[in-house]
Amino acid sequence: MSVGNNIKTIRTNHGLSQEQFSEKIYCSTQTVSKLERNIISPNITTIKMISHKFGVPINEIISDSYEENIFDKIYFVSKKMLSQGVIPTIDSVSKNISFSKKLLKQKFKTDQELLLFLIKSFDMKIQSKLLNYIHNQNEIIKIFVNKCLPILMQNESFLKPLYYNISTRVIIINYLKDVYSKKLSFKFPNCSKLEINIKINIIIELIISIFTYNSRLHYKEVTTLFNDITKGLN
């Protein structure tokens, strides 16, 4: 993405017209128009002014990945809110970040889409561990308990509110069933879908059991119990 596109994104993020934006950075509307279309390049004074007025680091203004940084900030702020026990919504995130509600609604049509974005972003870490370490279907639960569950526990403050809230828990469960059923069925085409779904359900129950109780000791108790129960399945 060009500097001009970044400037336009910053302007629209704040719900400003070119005229309103130009007033804040002390230049003409025509100059803003030319900057956004990359007809002219901003001087260092203009870049510093945009950075100061809108709280955007200079390196992000001139970066090729400003759009990616938007999602990084949304993820960071949402994760912080969850750590404080607050379920993020488009409205609440917009109040805690330098982006307008209008911009967030361009990225996420509903609060559920925002939550799915958070779940998917975090789940990428789990997917890589689970799918890379499993070499046969008999290892699914064992690998999850030994490789993935510790990652979940390291992020307990972020994940517990999502699992403790019934509405968000349903979103997560549906996501996990859908994604992992497809991925594990593809990885192990000779394994029955029923067997895979049973193991996914066991894993989900394990996660819910841990995150709907307050004691960290419960993590050890539950994993020990599930290791014993699933020896026959693994």
PDB file of C-alpha atoms in Angstrom:
ATOM      1  CA  MET A   1       0.000   0.000   0.000  1.00  0.00           C
ATOM      2  CA  SER A   2       1.362   3.472  -0.932  1.00  0.00           C
ATOM      3  CA  VAL A   3       1.833   6.431   1.406  1.00  0.00           C
ATOM      4  CA  GLY A   4      -1.102   8.130  -0.314  1.00  0.00           C
ATOM      5  CA  ASN A   5      -3.356   5.165   0.387  1.00  0.00           C
ATOM      6  CA  ASN A   6      -2.174   5.121   4.003  1.00  0.00           C
ATOM      7  CA  ILE A   7      -3.054   8.793   4.409  1.00  0.00           C
ATOM      8  CA  LYS A   8      -6.485   8.176   2.913  1.00  0.00           C
ATOM      9  CA  THR A   9      -7.017   5.208   5.248  1.00  0.00           C
ATOM     10  CA  ILE A  10      -6.056   7.312   8.278  1.00  0.00           C
ATOM     11  CA  ARG A  11      -8.496  10.024   7.180  1.00  0.00           C
ATOM     12  CA  THR A  12     -11.402   7.655   6.559  1.00  0.00           C
ATOM     13  CA  ASN A  13     -10.633   5.757   9.786  1.00  0.00           C
ATOM     14  CA  HIS A  14     -11.514   8.944  11.624  1.00  0.00           C
ATOM     15  CA  GLY A  15     -14.595   9.644   9.540  1.00  0.00           C
ATOM     16  CA  LEU A  16     -13.200  12.892   8.131  1.00  0.00           C
ATOM     17  CA  SER A  17     -13.759  14.530   4.767  1.00  0.00           C
ATOM     18  CA  GLN A  18     -10.721  15.772   2.856  1.00  0.00           C
ATOM     19  CA  GLU A  19     -11.624  19.315   3.901  1.00  0.00           C
ATOM     20  CA  GLN A  20     -11.846  18.400   7.599  1.00  0.00           C
ATOM     21  CA  PHE A  21      -8.613  16.426   7.382  1.00  0.00           C
ATOM     22  CA  SER A  22      -6.806  19.306   5.647  1.00  0.00           C
ATOM     23  CA  GLU A  23      -7.777  21.681   8.467  1.00  0.00           C
ATOM     24  CA  LYS A  24      -6.259  19.378  11.058  1.00  0.00           C
ATOM     25  CA  ILE A  25      -2.920  19.065   9.268  1.00  0.00           C
ATOM     26  CA  TYR A  26      -2.855  22.713   8.147  1.00  0.00           C
ATOM     27  CA  CYS A  27      -2.866  22.302   4.390  1.00  0.00           C
ATOM     28  CA  SER A  28      -5.360  22.754   1.540  1.00  0.00           C
ATOM     29  CA  THR A  29      -8.032  20.276   0.464  1.00  0.00           C
ATOM     30  CA  GLN A  30      -6.333  20.125  -2.935  1.00  0.00           C
ATOM     31  CA  THR A  31      -3.078  19.073  -1.281  1.00  0.00           C
ATOM     32  CA  VAL A  32      -4.835  16.248   0.608  1.00  0.00           C
ATOM     33  CA  SER A  33      -6.425  15.089  -2.640  1.00  0.00           C
ATOM     34  CA  LYS A  34      -3.055  15.039  -4.405  1.00  0.00           C
ATOM     35  CA  LEU A  35      -1.396  13.260  -1.490  1.00  0.00           C
ATOM     36  CA  GLU A  36      -4.024  10.516  -1.473  1.00  0.00           C
ATOM     37  CA  ARG A  37      -3.723  10.015  -5.228  1.00  0.00           C
ATOM     38  CA  ASN A  38       0.094   9.916  -4.968  1.00  0.00           C
ATOM     39  CA  ILE A  39       0.423  12.896  -7.297  1.00  0.00           C
ATOM     40  CA  ILE A  40       2.693  14.521  -4.730  1.00  0.00           C
ATOM     41  CA  SER A  41       4.630  13.082  -1.802  1.00  0.00           C
ATOM     42  CA  PRO A  42       4.226  14.420   1.737  1.00  0.00           C
ATOM     43  CA  ASN A  43       7.142  16.286   3.255  1.00  0.00           C
ATOM     44  CA  ILE A  44       8.474  15.364   6.665  1.00  0.00           C
ATOM     45  CA  THR A  45       6.525  18.216   8.320  1.00  0.00           C
ATOM     46  CA  THR A  46       3.214  16.860   6.969  1.00  0.00           C
ATOM     47  CA  ILE A  47       4.067  13.301   7.998  1.00  0.00           C
ATOM     48  CA  LYS A  48       4.964  14.453  11.525  1.00  0.00           C
ATOM     49  CA  MET A  49       1.739  16.471  11.724  1.00  0.00           C
ATOM     50  CA  ILE A  50      -0.387  13.448  10.699  1.00  0.00           C
ATOM     51  CA  SER A  51       1.494  11.296  13.193  1.00  0.00           C
ATOM     52  CA  HIS A  52       0.962  13.831  15.997  1.00  0.00           C
ATOM     53  CA  LYS A  53      -2.691  14.619  15.265  1.00  0.00           C
ATOM     54  CA  PHE A  54      -3.883  11.032  14.742  1.00  0.00           C
ATOM     55  CA  GLY A  55      -1.547   9.028  16.961  1.00  0.00           C
ATOM     56  CA  VAL A  56      -0.107   6.987  14.083  1.00  0.00           C
ATOM     57  CA  PRO A  57       3.643   6.207  14.225  1.00  0.00           C
ATOM     58  CA  ILE A  58       5.621   7.694  11.333  1.00  0.00           C
ATOM     59  CA  ASN A  59       6.871   4.265  10.261  1.00  0.00           C
ATOM     60  CA  GLU A  60       3.255   3.119   9.842  1.00  0.00           C
ATOM     61  CA  ILE A  61       2.375   6.134   7.683  1.00  0.00           C
ATOM     62  CA  ILE A  62       5.146   5.292   5.243  1.00  0.00           C
ATOM     63  CA  SER A  63       4.757   1.510   5.634  1.00  0.00           C
ATOM     64  CA  ASP A  64       3.460  -0.869   2.973  1.00  0.00           C
ATOM     65  CA  SER A  65       1.490  -2.789   5.625  1.00  0.00           C
ATOM     66  CA  TYR A  66      -0.642  -0.147   7.327  1.00  0.00           C
ATOM     67  CA  GLU A  67      -3.838  -2.151   6.667  1.00  0.00           C
ATOM     68  CA  GLU A  68      -2.305  -5.142   8.455  1.00  0.00           C
ATOM     69  CA  ASN A  69      -1.409  -2.884  11.378  1.00  0.00           C
ATOM     70  CA  ILE A  70      -5.084  -1.941  11.706  1.00  0.00           C
ATOM     71  CA  PHE A  71      -6.011  -5.563  12.384  1.00  0.00           C
ATOM     72  CA  ASP A  72      -3.042  -5.933  14.730  1.00  0.00           C
ATOM     73  CA  LYS A  73      -4.305  -2.997  16.798  1.00  0.00           C
ATOM     74  CA  ILE A  74      -7.867  -4.312  16.843  1.00  0.00           C
ATOM     75  CA  TYR A  75      -6.580  -7.698  18.026  1.00  0.00           C
ATOM     76  CA  PHE A  76      -4.344  -6.127  20.697  1.00  0.00           C
ATOM     77  CA  VAL A  77      -7.074  -3.848  22.100  1.00  0.00           C
ATOM     78  CA  SER A  78      -9.669  -6.642  22.054  1.00  0.00           C
ATOM     79  CA  LYS A  79      -7.298  -9.017  23.812  1.00  0.00           C
ATOM     80  CA  LYS A  80      -6.604  -6.389  26.467  1.00  0.00           C
ATOM     81  CA  MET A  81     -10.354  -5.882  27.000  1.00  0.00           C
ATOM     82  CA  LEU A  82     -10.865  -9.631  27.400  1.00  0.00           C
ATOM     83  CA  SER A  83      -8.046  -9.745  29.961  1.00  0.00           C
ATOM     84  CA  GLN A  84     -10.102  -7.217  31.922  1.00  0.00           C
ATOM     85  CA  GLY A  85     -13.181  -9.436  31.652  1.00  0.00           C
ATOM     86  CA  VAL A  86     -14.902  -7.345  28.963  1.00  0.00           C
ATOM     87  CA  ILE A  87     -16.296  -9.008  25.814  1.00  0.00           C
ATOM     88  CA  PRO A  88     -15.273  -6.779  22.855  1.00  0.00           C
ATOM     89  CA  THR A  89     -17.923  -5.297  20.596  1.00  0.00           C
ATOM     90  CA  ILE A  90     -17.564  -2.977  17.611  1.00  0.00           C
ATOM     91  CA  ASP A  91     -18.790  -0.110  19.778  1.00  0.00           C
ATOM     92  CA  SER A  92     -16.504  -0.795  22.754  1.00  0.00           C
ATOM     93  CA  VAL A  93     -13.417  -1.399  20.593  1.00  0.00           C
ATOM     94  CA  SER A  94     -13.968   1.854  18.687  1.00  0.00           C
ATOM     95  CA  LYS A  95     -13.966   3.704  22.015  1.00  0.00           C
ATOM     96  CA  ASN A  96     -10.613   2.178  22.981  1.00  0.00           C
ATOM     97  CA  ILE A  97      -8.775   2.657  19.703  1.00  0.00           C
ATOM     98  CA  SER A  98      -8.095   5.514  17.292  1.00  0.00           C
ATOM     99  CA  PHE A  99     -10.487   4.101  14.659  1.00  0.00           C
ATOM    100  CA  SER A 100     -14.053   5.176  14.067  1.00  0.00           C
ATOM    101  CA  LYS A 101     -17.018   2.852  14.490  1.00  0.00           C
ATOM    102  CA  LYS A 102     -17.654   3.361  10.771  1.00  0.00           C
ATOM    103  CA  LEU A 103     -14.265   1.865   9.912  1.00  0.00           C
ATOM    104  CA  LEU A 104     -14.784  -1.122  12.214  1.00  0.00           C
ATOM    105  CA  LYS A 105     -18.142  -1.793  10.596  1.00  0.00           C
ATOM    106  CA  GLN A 106     -16.378  -1.835   7.229  1.00  0.00           C
ATOM    107  CA  LYS A 107     -14.125  -4.581   8.564  1.00  0.00           C
ATOM    108  CA  PHE A 108     -16.730  -6.423  10.673  1.00  0.00           C
ATOM    109  CA  LYS A 109     -20.433  -6.239   9.914  1.00  0.00           C
ATOM    110  CA  THR A 110     -21.448  -7.619  13.308  1.00  0.00           C
ATOM    111  CA  ASP A 111     -20.008  -8.139  16.784  1.00  0.00           C
ATOM    112  CA  GLN A 112     -19.973 -11.866  16.016  1.00  0.00           C
ATOM    113  CA  GLU A 113     -17.658 -11.276  13.046  1.00  0.00           C
ATOM    114  CA  LEU A 114     -15.313  -9.339  15.325  1.00  0.00           C
ATOM    115  CA  LEU A 115     -15.273 -12.226  17.818  1.00  0.00           C
ATOM    116  CA  LEU A 116     -14.634 -14.740  15.025  1.00  0.00           C
ATOM    117  CA  PHE A 117     -11.686 -12.624  13.876  1.00  0.00           C
ATOM    118  CA  LEU A 118     -10.222 -12.787  17.400  1.00  0.00           C
ATOM    119  CA  ILE A 119     -10.827 -16.532  17.659  1.00  0.00           C
ATOM    120  CA  LYS A 120      -9.314 -17.254  14.233  1.00  0.00           C
ATOM    121  CA  SER A 121      -6.289 -15.020  14.884  1.00  0.00           C
ATOM    122  CA  PHE A 122      -5.455 -16.844  18.101  1.00  0.00           C
ATOM    123  CA  ASP A 123      -6.337 -20.262  16.740  1.00  0.00           C
ATOM    124  CA  MET A 124      -3.641 -20.063  14.053  1.00  0.00           C
ATOM    125  CA  LYS A 125      -1.056 -20.791  16.779  1.00  0.00           C
ATOM    126  CA  ILE A 126      -2.999 -23.840  17.920  1.00  0.00           C
ATOM    127  CA  GLN A 127      -3.607 -25.153  14.399  1.00  0.00           C
ATOM    128  CA  SER A 128       0.076 -25.114  13.512  1.00  0.00           C
ATOM    129  CA  LYS A 129       0.986 -27.021  16.671  1.00  0.00           C
ATOM    130  CA  LEU A 130      -1.780 -29.581  16.426  1.00  0.00           C
ATOM    131  CA  LEU A 131      -1.553 -30.303  12.703  1.00  0.00           C
ATOM    132  CA  ASN A 132       2.240 -30.285  12.476  1.00  0.00           C
ATOM    133  CA  TYR A 133       2.820 -32.645  15.409  1.00  0.00           C
ATOM    134  CA  ILE A 134       0.099 -35.191  14.669  1.00  0.00           C
ATOM    135  CA  HIS A 135       1.255 -38.046  12.440  1.00  0.00           C
ATOM    136  CA  ASN A 136      -1.707 -40.361  12.883  1.00  0.00           C
ATOM    137  CA  GLN A 137      -5.271 -40.071  14.115  1.00  0.00           C
ATOM    138  CA  ASN A 138      -4.475 -41.942  17.321  1.00  0.00           C
ATOM    139  CA  GLU A 139      -2.355 -39.016  18.525  1.00  0.00           C
ATOM    140  CA  ILE A 140      -4.970 -36.250  18.193  1.00  0.00           C
ATOM    141  CA  ILE A 141      -5.966 -35.903  21.841  1.00  0.00           C
ATOM    142  CA  LYS A 142      -2.500 -36.669  23.212  1.00  0.00           C
ATOM    143  CA  ILE A 143      -0.870 -34.000  21.047  1.00  0.00           C
ATOM    144  CA  PHE A 144      -3.553 -31.485  21.939  1.00  0.00           C
ATOM    145  CA  VAL A 145      -3.084 -32.046  25.678  1.00  0.00           C
ATOM    146  CA  ASN A 146       0.714 -31.976  25.536  1.00  0.00           C
ATOM    147  CA  LYS A 147       1.369 -29.313  22.880  1.00  0.00           C
ATOM    148  CA  CYS A 148      -1.710 -27.087  22.579  1.00  0.00           C
ATOM    149  CA  LEU A 149      -3.254 -26.953  26.019  1.00  0.00           C
ATOM    150  CA  PRO A 150      -0.190 -25.251  27.563  1.00  0.00           C
ATOM    151  CA  ILE A 151      -0.576 -22.446  24.986  1.00  0.00           C
ATOM    152  CA  LEU A 152      -4.212 -22.033  25.957  1.00  0.00           C
ATOM    153  CA  MET A 153      -3.286 -21.852  29.633  1.00  0.00           C
ATOM    154  CA  GLN A 154      -0.655 -19.186  28.933  1.00  0.00           C
ATOM    155  CA  ASN A 155      -3.493 -17.091  27.495  1.00  0.00           C
ATOM    156  CA  GLU A 156      -6.003 -17.893  30.231  1.00  0.00           C
ATOM    157  CA  SER A 157      -6.845 -14.239  30.998  1.00  0.00           C
ATOM    158  CA  PHE A 158      -7.730 -13.670  27.344  1.00  0.00           C
ATOM    159  CA  LEU A 159      -9.635 -16.913  26.736  1.00  0.00           C
ATOM    160  CA  LYS A 160     -11.534 -17.468  29.996  1.00  0.00           C
ATOM    161  CA  PRO A 161     -14.073 -14.633  29.423  1.00  0.00           C
ATOM    162  CA  LEU A 162     -14.816 -16.025  25.956  1.00  0.00           C
ATOM    163  CA  TYR A 163     -15.544 -19.510  27.303  1.00  0.00           C
ATOM    164  CA  TYR A 164     -17.270 -18.320  30.454  1.00  0.00           C
ATOM    165  CA  ASN A 165     -19.785 -16.264  28.463  1.00  0.00           C
ATOM    166  CA  ILE A 166     -22.411 -18.659  27.060  1.00  0.00           C
ATOM    167  CA  SER A 167     -23.020 -16.680  23.850  1.00  0.00           C
ATOM    168  CA  THR A 168     -19.345 -16.434  22.894  1.00  0.00           C
ATOM    169  CA  ARG A 169     -18.748 -20.030  23.976  1.00  0.00           C
ATOM    170  CA  VAL A 170     -21.302 -21.184  21.396  1.00  0.00           C
ATOM    171  CA  ILE A 171     -19.495 -19.175  18.689  1.00  0.00           C
ATOM    172  CA  ILE A 172     -16.176 -20.794  19.615  1.00  0.00           C
ATOM    173  CA  ILE A 173     -17.603 -24.321  19.756  1.00  0.00           C
ATOM    174  CA  ASN A 174     -19.222 -23.997  16.336  1.00  0.00           C
ATOM    175  CA  TYR A 175     -15.996 -22.579  14.899  1.00  0.00           C
ATOM    176  CA  LEU A 176     -13.826 -25.352  16.365  1.00  0.00           C
ATOM    177  CA  LYS A 177     -16.139 -28.130  15.215  1.00  0.00           C
ATOM    178  CA  ASP A 178     -16.346 -26.755  11.697  1.00  0.00           C
ATOM    179  CA  VAL A 179     -12.655 -25.937  11.195  1.00  0.00           C
ATOM    180  CA  TYR A 180     -11.064 -28.948  12.856  1.00  0.00           C
ATOM    181  CA  SER A 181     -13.510 -31.459  11.432  1.00  0.00           C
ATOM    182  CA  LYS A 182     -12.514 -30.319   7.928  1.00  0.00           C
ATOM    183  CA  LYS A 183      -8.781 -30.058   8.596  1.00  0.00           C
ATOM    184  CA  LEU A 184      -8.428 -33.379  10.415  1.00  0.00           C
ATOM    185  CA  SER A 185     -10.624 -35.189   7.885  1.00  0.00           C
ATOM    186  CA  PHE A 186      -8.389 -33.849   5.124  1.00  0.00           C
ATOM    187  CA  LYS A 187      -5.212 -34.847   6.991  1.00  0.00           C
ATOM    188  CA  PHE A 188      -6.525 -38.333   7.788  1.00  0.00           C
ATOM    189  CA  PRO A 189      -8.841 -39.323   4.901  1.00  0.00           C
ATOM    190  CA  ASN A 190      -8.945 -42.956   6.052  1.00  0.00           C
ATOM    191  CA  CYS A 191     -10.216 -42.033   9.503  1.00  0.00           C
ATOM    192  CA  SER A 192     -13.995 -42.035   9.922  1.00  0.00           C
ATOM    193  CA  LYS A 193     -15.649 -38.662  10.332  1.00  0.00           C
ATOM    194  CA  LEU A 194     -17.429 -39.998  13.409  1.00  0.00           C
ATOM    195  CA  GLU A 195     -14.146 -40.837  15.142  1.00  0.00           C
ATOM    196  CA  ILE A 196     -12.688 -37.429  14.331  1.00  0.00           C
ATOM    197  CA  ASN A 197     -15.785 -35.621  15.569  1.00  0.00           C
ATOM    198  CA  ILE A 198     -15.784 -37.615  18.813  1.00  0.00           C
ATOM    199  CA  LYS A 199     -12.184 -36.608  19.473  1.00  0.00           C
ATOM    200  CA  ILE A 200     -12.904 -32.969  18.631  1.00  0.00           C
ATOM    201  CA  ASN A 201     -15.823 -33.017  21.070  1.00  0.00           C
ATOM    202  CA  ILE A 202     -13.589 -34.495  23.783  1.00  0.00           C
ATOM    203  CA  ILE A 203     -11.055 -31.721  23.221  1.00  0.00           C
ATOM    204  CA  ILE A 204     -13.771 -29.053  23.350  1.00  0.00           C
ATOM    205  CA  GLU A 205     -15.152 -30.487  26.589  1.00  0.00           C
ATOM    206  CA  LEU A 206     -11.656 -30.456  28.036  1.00  0.00           C
ATOM    207  CA  ILE A 207     -11.200 -26.760  27.192  1.00  0.00           C
ATOM    208  CA  ILE A 208     -14.618 -25.824  28.562  1.00  0.00           C
ATOM    209  CA  SER A 209     -13.989 -27.786  31.774  1.00  0.00           C
ATOM    210  CA  ILE A 210     -10.799 -25.838  32.399  1.00  0.00           C
ATOM    211  CA  PHE A 211     -11.969 -22.347  31.487  1.00  0.00           C
ATOM    212  CA  THR A 212     -15.294 -22.470  33.308  1.00  0.00           C
ATOM    213  CA  TYR A 213     -13.602 -23.149  36.647  1.00  0.00           C
ATOM    214  CA  ASN A 214     -11.494 -20.650  38.590  1.00  0.00           C
ATOM    215  CA  SER A 215      -8.699 -22.868  39.901  1.00  0.00           C
ATOM    216  CA  ARG A 216      -5.506 -23.313  37.859  1.00  0.00           C
ATOM    217  CA  LEU A 217      -5.013 -26.584  39.746  1.00  0.00           C
ATOM    218  CA  HIS A 218      -8.080 -27.779  37.885  1.00  0.00           C
ATOM    219  CA  TYR A 219      -5.988 -27.761  34.698  1.00  0.00           C
ATOM    220  CA  LYS A 220      -3.780 -30.545  36.042  1.00  0.00           C
ATOM    221  CA  GLU A 221      -6.708 -32.497  37.430  1.00  0.00           C
ATOM    222  CA  VAL A 222      -8.686 -32.350  34.206  1.00  0.00           C
ATOM    223  CA  THR A 223      -5.771 -33.186  31.907  1.00  0.00           C
ATOM    224  CA  THR A 224      -4.830 -36.163  34.074  1.00  0.00           C
ATOM    225  CA  LEU A 225      -8.423 -37.369  34.000  1.00  0.00           C
ATOM    226  CA  PHE A 226      -8.717 -36.975  30.240  1.00  0.00           C
ATOM    227  CA  ASN A 227      -5.388 -38.684  29.633  1.00  0.00           C
ATOM    228  CA  ASP A 228      -6.719 -41.668  31.580  1.00  0.00           C
ATOM    229  CA  ILE A 229     -10.126 -41.675  29.869  1.00  0.00           C
ATOM    230  CA  THR A 230      -8.746 -41.326  26.344  1.00  0.00           C
ATOM    231  CA  LYS A 231      -6.041 -43.994  26.477  1.00  0.00           C
ATOM    232  CA  GLY A 232      -8.398 -46.333  24.713  1.00  0.00           C
ATOM    233  CA  LEU A 233      -9.275 -43.741  22.089  1.00  0.00           C
ATOM    234  CA  ASN A 234      -5.679 -42.770  21.441  1.00  0.00           C
TER     235      ASN A 234
END
